[in-house]
Coordinates of C-alpha atoms in Angstrom, one line a residue:
M286 CA 7.1 -9.6 -55.7
R287 CA 8.5 -13.1 -54.4
G288 CA 5.8 -16.5 -54.3
Y289 CA 4.7 -18.2 -50.9
N290 CA 7.4 -21.7 -51.2
R291 CA 6.2 -22.4 -47.4
K292 CA 2.1 -22.6 -45.5
L293 CA 1.3 -24.1 -42.2
V294 CA -2.0 -26.4 -42.2
L295 CA -4.3 -26.6 -39.1
P296 CA -6.5 -29.1 -38.8
D297 CA -9.6 -26.6 -38.9
G298 CA -7.9 -26.5 -42.7
S299 CA -6.4 -23.0 -42.7
E300 CA -3.9 -22.0 -43.9
Y301 CA -1.2 -19.6 -43.2
Y302 CA 1.0 -19.0 -46.3
G303 CA 4.6 -18.2 -45.9
Y304 CA 8.1 -17.7 -46.2
G305 CA 10.8 -20.4 -46.0
F306 CA 14.3 -20.3 -43.5
G307 CA 16.6 -21.8 -41.6
G308 CA 16.4 -26.7 -42.7
D309 CA 13.3 -27.6 -45.2
A310 CA 12.0 -30.8 -43.4
E311 CA 8.5 -31.0 -43.5
R312 CA 7.0 -31.8 -39.4
V313 CA 4.1 -31.9 -38.2
C314 CA 4.4 -30.4 -34.6
E315 CA 2.1 -28.9 -31.5
L316 CA 1.5 -25.7 -32.3
V317 CA 1.5 -23.5 -29.6
F318 CA 2.9 -19.8 -29.0
N319 CA 5.1 -17.8 -26.9
T320 CA 4.7 -13.8 -25.5
S321 CA 8.2 -13.4 -24.9
M322 CA 9.7 -9.8 -26.9
V323 CA 13.3 -11.0 -26.4
G324 CA 14.7 -14.7 -25.2
Y325 CA 14.5 -16.5 -29.3
Q326 CA 17.9 -17.5 -28.9
E327 CA 16.9 -19.0 -25.3
I328 CA 13.6 -20.4 -26.7
I329 CA 14.9 -22.5 -30.0
S330 CA 17.8 -24.1 -27.4
D331 CA 15.3 -25.2 -24.7
P332 CA 14.4 -28.7 -24.7
S333 CA 11.2 -28.3 -23.4
Y334 CA 9.6 -27.0 -26.9
T335 CA 10.8 -30.1 -28.4
D336 CA 7.9 -31.3 -31.0
Q337 CA 6.0 -27.8 -30.7
L338 CA 6.3 -25.3 -33.2
V339 CA 6.8 -22.2 -31.8
V340 CA 4.7 -19.5 -32.6
M341 CA 7.1 -16.3 -31.3
T342 CA 4.0 -13.0 -31.5
Y343 CA 6.6 -10.0 -30.4
P344 CA 6.6 -8.9 -35.0
L345 CA 11.0 -8.9 -35.6
I346 CA 12.9 -11.4 -34.5
G347 CA 16.3 -12.5 -35.7
N348 CA 17.8 -9.4 -35.2
Y349 CA 20.6 -9.8 -32.9
G350 CA 20.9 -12.9 -34.1
I351 CA 22.9 -16.2 -32.5
A352 CA 25.4 -15.6 -29.2
D353 CA 27.9 -18.3 -28.8
D354 CA 27.4 -18.2 -24.4
D355 CA 24.3 -17.6 -24.0
F356 CA 21.6 -21.5 -25.3
E357 CA 20.9 -23.7 -23.1
T358 CA 21.3 -26.8 -24.9
K359 CA 24.1 -27.4 -27.2
V360 CA 21.4 -29.3 -29.6
P361 CA 18.5 -27.4 -30.1
T362 CA 14.9 -29.8 -30.1
I363 CA 12.7 -27.9 -31.2
G364 CA 10.7 -28.9 -33.6
G365 CA 9.6 -25.4 -35.2
L366 CA 9.5 -21.7 -35.7
A367 CA 6.6 -19.3 -36.9
V368 CA 7.6 -15.6 -37.4
R369 CA 5.7 -12.3 -38.3
E370 CA 8.6 -10.7 -39.7
Y371 CA 12.5 -12.9 -39.9
N372 CA 16.1 -10.3 -39.8
D373 CA 18.6 -12.1 -41.3
N374 CA 21.7 -9.2 -41.2
P375 CA 22.0 -9.5 -36.6
S376 CA 23.0 -6.2 -35.7
N377 CA 24.6 -6.9 -32.8
F378 CA 28.8 -7.4 -31.7
R379 CA 28.4 -11.3 -30.3
Y380 CA 27.2 -12.6 -32.0
T381 CA 28.8 -15.2 -34.2
K382 CA 25.4 -17.0 -36.6
T383 CA 23.1 -16.5 -37.6
L384 CA 18.7 -17.5 -36.2
S385 CA 18.8 -18.7 -40.3
E386 CA 21.6 -20.8 -40.1
I387 CA 21.4 -22.2 -36.4
L388 CA 17.8 -23.9 -37.5
E389 CA 19.4 -24.9 -41.1
E390 CA 22.2 -27.4 -39.2
N391 CA 19.6 -28.4 -37.1
H392 CA 17.4 -29.3 -39.9
I393 CA 14.6 -27.6 -37.9
P394 CA 11.9 -25.6 -40.7
A395 CA 10.8 -22.5 -39.8
I396 CA 8.7 -19.9 -41.5
E397 CA 8.3 -16.0 -42.2
G398 CA 5.5 -13.6 -43.6
V399 CA 2.1 -15.6 -41.8
D400 CA -0.1 -13.6 -39.9
T401 CA 1.4 -14.9 -36.0
R402 CA -1.2 -12.3 -34.5
L403 CA -4.3 -14.2 -36.2
L404 CA -2.4 -17.4 -35.7
A405 CA -2.1 -17.5 -31.9
R406 CA -5.8 -16.3 -31.6
S407 CA -6.3 -20.0 -33.6
I408 CA -4.9 -21.0 -30.7
R409 CA -5.7 -19.0 -27.4
D410 CA -9.6 -19.9 -28.8
Q411 CA -9.5 -22.9 -30.0
G412 CA -6.2 -24.5 -27.8
S413 CA -2.9 -26.0 -29.0
G414 CA -3.3 -28.3 -32.1
K415 CA -1.2 -30.8 -34.5
V416 CA -0.3 -28.1 -37.1
L417 CA 2.0 -29.0 -40.2
L418 CA 4.9 -27.3 -41.7
C419 CA 4.4 -28.3 -45.1
E420 CA 5.5 -26.2 -48.7
A421 CA 3.1 -24.0 -50.0
G422 CA 1.8 -26.2 -53.0
L423 CA 1.1 -28.9 -51.3
P424 CA -2.6 -29.7 -52.3
L425 CA -5.3 -28.7 -48.5
D426 CA -6.9 -31.9 -48.8
E427 CA -3.5 -33.8 -49.2
A428 CA -2.0 -31.7 -46.2
L429 CA -5.3 -32.5 -43.9
E430 CA -4.5 -36.3 -44.6
R431 CA -0.9 -36.3 -43.5
L432 CA -2.1 -33.9 -40.3
N433 CA -4.5 -36.7 -39.3
A434 CA -2.2 -39.4 -39.8
A435 CA 0.4 -37.9 -37.6
Q436 CA 0.5 -38.8 -33.9
L437 CA 1.9 -36.6 -31.9
P438 CA 5.0 -38.7 -29.9
H439 CA 5.7 -39.1 -26.2
D440 CA 8.9 -40.2 -25.8
Q441 CA 10.5 -36.5 -25.9
V442 CA 11.9 -37.3 -22.3
S443 CA 14.4 -40.4 -23.0
R444 CA 14.4 -38.4 -26.5
V445 CA 16.9 -35.0 -24.4
S446 CA 17.9 -36.7 -21.3
C447 CA 21.2 -37.4 -21.3
K448 CA 22.5 -40.6 -21.5
K449 CA 25.2 -40.5 -19.5
R450 CA 26.4 -37.9 -16.3
W451 CA 28.2 -36.1 -16.4
Y452 CA 29.5 -32.9 -14.2
S453 CA 29.6 -29.2 -14.2
R454 CA 31.9 -27.6 -11.1
T455 CA 33.1 -24.9 -9.8
S456 CA 35.9 -23.5 -7.4
N457 CA 35.3 -24.0 -4.2
H458 CA 32.6 -25.7 -3.6
K459 CA 29.7 -26.0 -0.1
F460 CA 27.6 -28.7 -1.8
N461 CA 27.4 -32.0 -4.9
V462 CA 23.7 -31.6 -6.2
V463 CA 22.4 -34.5 -8.4
A464 CA 20.2 -33.0 -11.9
V465 CA 17.6 -35.7 -13.3
D466 CA 18.5 -34.1 -16.3
C467 CA 15.0 -33.9 -18.1
G468 CA 15.6 -32.1 -20.6
I469 CA 17.7 -29.2 -18.2
K470 CA 17.9 -25.8 -19.2
L471 CA 22.0 -24.6 -18.8
N472 CA 21.9 -22.1 -17.3
I473 CA 19.8 -23.6 -14.6
I474 CA 23.3 -25.8 -14.3
R475 CA 24.9 -22.1 -14.5
S476 CA 22.7 -20.7 -11.1
L477 CA 23.8 -23.0 -9.1
N478 CA 27.7 -23.8 -9.6
R479 CA 27.0 -19.5 -9.3
R480 CA 26.0 -20.3 -5.7
G481 CA 29.1 -22.8 -5.0
C482 CA 27.4 -26.3 -6.1
N483 CA 28.7 -28.7 -8.3
V484 CA 26.9 -30.7 -10.4
T485 CA 26.2 -34.3 -11.5
V486 CA 23.5 -34.6 -14.4
V487 CA 21.9 -37.5 -15.1
P488 CA 19.4 -39.5 -16.9
Y489 CA 16.4 -39.2 -16.1
D490 CA 16.6 -43.5 -15.9
T491 CA 18.9 -43.0 -13.6
S492 CA 18.1 -45.1 -9.9
A493 CA 17.7 -44.1 -6.6
E494 CA 19.8 -46.8 -5.7
T495 CA 23.0 -45.4 -8.2
I496 CA 21.7 -41.7 -6.5
E497 CA 22.3 -42.6 -2.9
A498 CA 25.5 -44.2 -4.1
M499 CA 26.6 -40.3 -5.0
Q500 CA 25.9 -38.9 -1.4
P501 CA 24.4 -36.1 -3.1
D502 CA 23.6 -32.8 -0.9
G503 CA 20.7 -32.6 -2.7
I504 CA 18.6 -33.9 -5.3
F505 CA 17.3 -31.0 -8.9
L506 CA 14.9 -32.2 -11.0
S507 CA 15.1 -30.5 -14.2
N508 CA 11.9 -28.9 -16.5
G509 CA 11.4 -31.4 -20.0
P510 CA 9.1 -31.8 -22.6
G511 CA 5.4 -33.0 -22.8
D512 CA 3.1 -34.5 -20.5
P513 CA 4.7 -35.4 -16.9
E514 CA 2.3 -38.3 -16.1
D515 CA 4.7 -40.0 -19.0
V516 CA 8.6 -39.9 -17.6
L517 CA 7.1 -42.9 -14.7
P518 CA 11.4 -43.8 -13.8
V519 CA 10.7 -39.6 -12.5
I520 CA 8.7 -40.2 -10.3
A521 CA 9.2 -43.3 -8.9
L522 CA 12.4 -41.7 -7.3
V523 CA 10.7 -38.9 -5.9
R524 CA 8.5 -41.5 -4.3
K525 CA 11.8 -43.8 -3.1
L526 CA 14.0 -40.9 -2.4
R527 CA 11.4 -37.6 -0.4
G528 CA 12.6 -36.7 3.1
K529 CA 16.0 -38.0 2.6
Y530 CA 17.7 -35.8 1.1
P531 CA 16.3 -31.4 -0.1
I532 CA 14.9 -32.1 -2.9
C533 CA 13.6 -28.5 -6.0
G534 CA 12.2 -29.3 -8.8
I535 CA 11.2 -26.3 -11.8
C536 CA 8.3 -26.5 -14.3
L537 CA 8.1 -31.2 -15.4
G538 CA 9.5 -31.1 -11.4
H539 CA 7.2 -29.4 -9.9
Q540 CA 4.9 -31.6 -11.9
M541 CA 6.3 -34.5 -11.3
I542 CA 6.8 -33.8 -7.8
A543 CA 3.0 -33.0 -7.2
L544 CA 2.4 -36.9 -8.8
A545 CA 5.0 -38.5 -7.1
G546 CA 2.4 -37.5 -4.0
G547 CA -0.7 -38.3 -5.4
A548 CA -1.3 -35.3 -7.1
K549 CA -3.7 -35.1 -10.3
T550 CA -1.5 -32.7 -13.1
Y551 CA -4.1 -32.1 -16.6
K552 CA -3.3 -30.2 -20.2
L553 CA -4.1 -26.2 -20.5
K554 CA -6.2 -25.2 -23.4
F555 CA -2.6 -23.3 -24.7
G556 CA -0.3 -23.3 -21.4
H557 CA 1.8 -20.5 -20.7
R558 CA 4.7 -19.3 -22.5
G559 CA 7.1 -15.8 -22.6
G560 CA 8.7 -13.9 -19.8
N561 CA 5.6 -11.4 -18.4
H562 CA 3.6 -14.0 -15.8
P563 CA 2.4 -12.7 -12.8
V564 CA 3.2 -14.6 -10.0
K565 CA 1.9 -14.6 -6.3
N566 CA 4.2 -15.7 -3.1
L567 CA 1.0 -16.3 -1.0
K568 CA 4.3 -16.4 1.5
T569 CA 5.3 -13.1 1.3
G570 CA 2.7 -11.4 -1.1
K571 CA 5.4 -10.1 -3.0
L572 CA 4.2 -10.6 -6.8
E573 CA 7.1 -12.4 -9.3
I574 CA 6.6 -11.7 -12.3
T575 CA 8.3 -14.7 -13.6
S576 CA 9.1 -16.5 -17.3
Q577 CA 7.2 -19.7 -18.2
N578 CA 7.2 -22.9 -20.0
H579 CA 4.6 -25.7 -20.0
S580 CA 1.5 -26.9 -21.5
F581 CA 0.9 -28.9 -18.5
A582 CA 0.1 -27.3 -14.5
V583 CA -0.9 -29.3 -11.5
D584 CA -4.8 -30.2 -9.9
A585 CA -5.3 -27.3 -6.7
N586 CA -7.5 -29.8 -5.1
S587 CA -5.5 -32.8 -4.4
V588 CA -2.8 -31.1 -4.1
A589 CA -3.5 -31.3 0.3
A590 CA -4.2 -35.0 -0.1
A591 CA -0.5 -35.2 -1.5
G592 CA 1.5 -33.8 1.6
L593 CA 2.4 -30.3 -0.4
E594 CA 1.2 -26.6 0.5
V595 CA 0.8 -24.0 -2.5
T596 CA 3.1 -21.2 -2.3
H597 CA 2.7 -19.2 -5.2
I598 CA -0.5 -19.1 -8.0
N599 CA -0.8 -16.7 -10.7
L600 CA -2.3 -14.3 -11.7
L601 CA -3.8 -14.4 -14.7
D602 CA -5.3 -17.5 -13.5
G603 CA -4.7 -18.3 -10.3
T604 CA -3.5 -21.9 -11.2
V605 CA -1.0 -23.5 -9.0
E606 CA 3.3 -22.2 -9.4
G607 CA 5.0 -23.4 -6.5
L608 CA 4.5 -25.9 -4.0
A609 CA 5.9 -27.4 -1.6
C610 CA 6.9 -29.1 2.6
R611 CA 8.5 -28.2 5.1
E612 CA 9.0 -31.3 6.5
D613 CA 10.7 -32.4 3.8
R614 CA 12.5 -29.9 3.0
I615 CA 10.7 -30.3 -1.4
F616 CA 10.1 -27.8 -2.2
S617 CA 9.4 -26.4 -6.9
V618 CA 8.0 -23.9 -8.5
Q619 CA 6.4 -23.8 -11.3
Y620 CA 8.0 -21.2 -14.1
H621 CA 12.1 -19.9 -14.7
P622 CA 14.0 -18.8 -11.8
E623 CA 17.1 -18.3 -14.2
S624 CA 15.7 -16.7 -16.9
A625 CA 15.7 -14.0 -14.6
P626 CA 12.4 -11.9 -17.0
G627 CA 12.2 -9.7 -13.4
P628 CA 15.0 -9.4 -14.0
Q629 CA 15.9 -11.5 -10.4
D630 CA 12.3 -11.4 -9.4
S631 CA 12.1 -15.1 -8.8
A632 CA 16.9 -16.0 -7.7
Y633 CA 15.5 -16.8 -4.0
L634 CA 14.8 -19.6 -5.2
F635 CA 18.3 -21.6 -5.6
D636 CA 19.0 -20.0 -2.0
Q637 CA 16.3 -21.3 -0.7
F638 CA 17.3 -24.5 -2.0
L639 CA 20.9 -24.0 -0.8
D640 CA 18.8 -23.3 3.2
Y641 CA 17.4 -27.1 2.5
M642 CA 20.7 -28.3 1.8
K643 CA 22.6 -26.2 4.8
E644 CA 19.7 -27.5 7.1
A645 CA 19.7 -31.2 6.4
K646 CA 24.3 -31.6 6.4
A647 CA 23.6 -29.5 10.1
H648 CA 21.4 -32.7 10.8
A649 CA 22.7 -35.4 9.4

């Protein structure tokens, strides 16, 4: 039996030994878990996971490889990956690389063979916190010293946002949308393109004046990593443009819409990550099975003062999943309608954004 060559070290001194694959870097990350059964490629390439080490609770990962068309960003920025069993021999006619190969190319370390059930229970009970992924032979006292000395960053959005505007156009377009990139997933852009929207993607710190000069029909606020309170330029942008244009936000965009109105956000104990979260639409009474990936939530008690109403709630813990102000044509959801876990339970939200843009153009 081959010997362990990597381990995870938690602040309480617990160690989880396993075998390395992907990149071989030592790294301190925020430790989180994801309950999805499939979609590991979308997870490792979702910018919202920047600086996070993701524990996959489904036991077998890597079995269908990596397909060129399924990336959510061109350069993955996930902090690391931990799995129970890694399969390095994919059986999928679409695959072009293995999971380990794409992680190695992007210097992302990973570990297999650890007890992911025990890890997930630890995160559930103690909350998400720091973790060190390192060589198995590193003494525990030295590992804890490195772990305690490391500080988790607060500049993730500035690192993953595009550095200059870029365009994603479609034929016979009906609307021009400006998407503020805080770590946008490519399938969000594809979802807008399919509905007849030309999309101009701009950096997160683009000014309101610059966006207004583009004369958009609507503004989209993307998902992204980290604490929403750190993303001050986007919060200020929403305050200036709310009521002037239809605005839609997903995930981090949802939280920043709340903060811009004066509501509050808070960090969840271990966050929501997976493709199986039930959400109730309070307008229709219908249930949506949703895909989620976030550490922070909007404080329900602060929403009314922000001139917003709660439109969706999470049935697992009662947290706010949707906000809206019909008069200002602004709305948002905490989950990801483009991820199709239902599979199409939430696709109507993109159509709602189009309806708001139609109304705005009719009244212009």
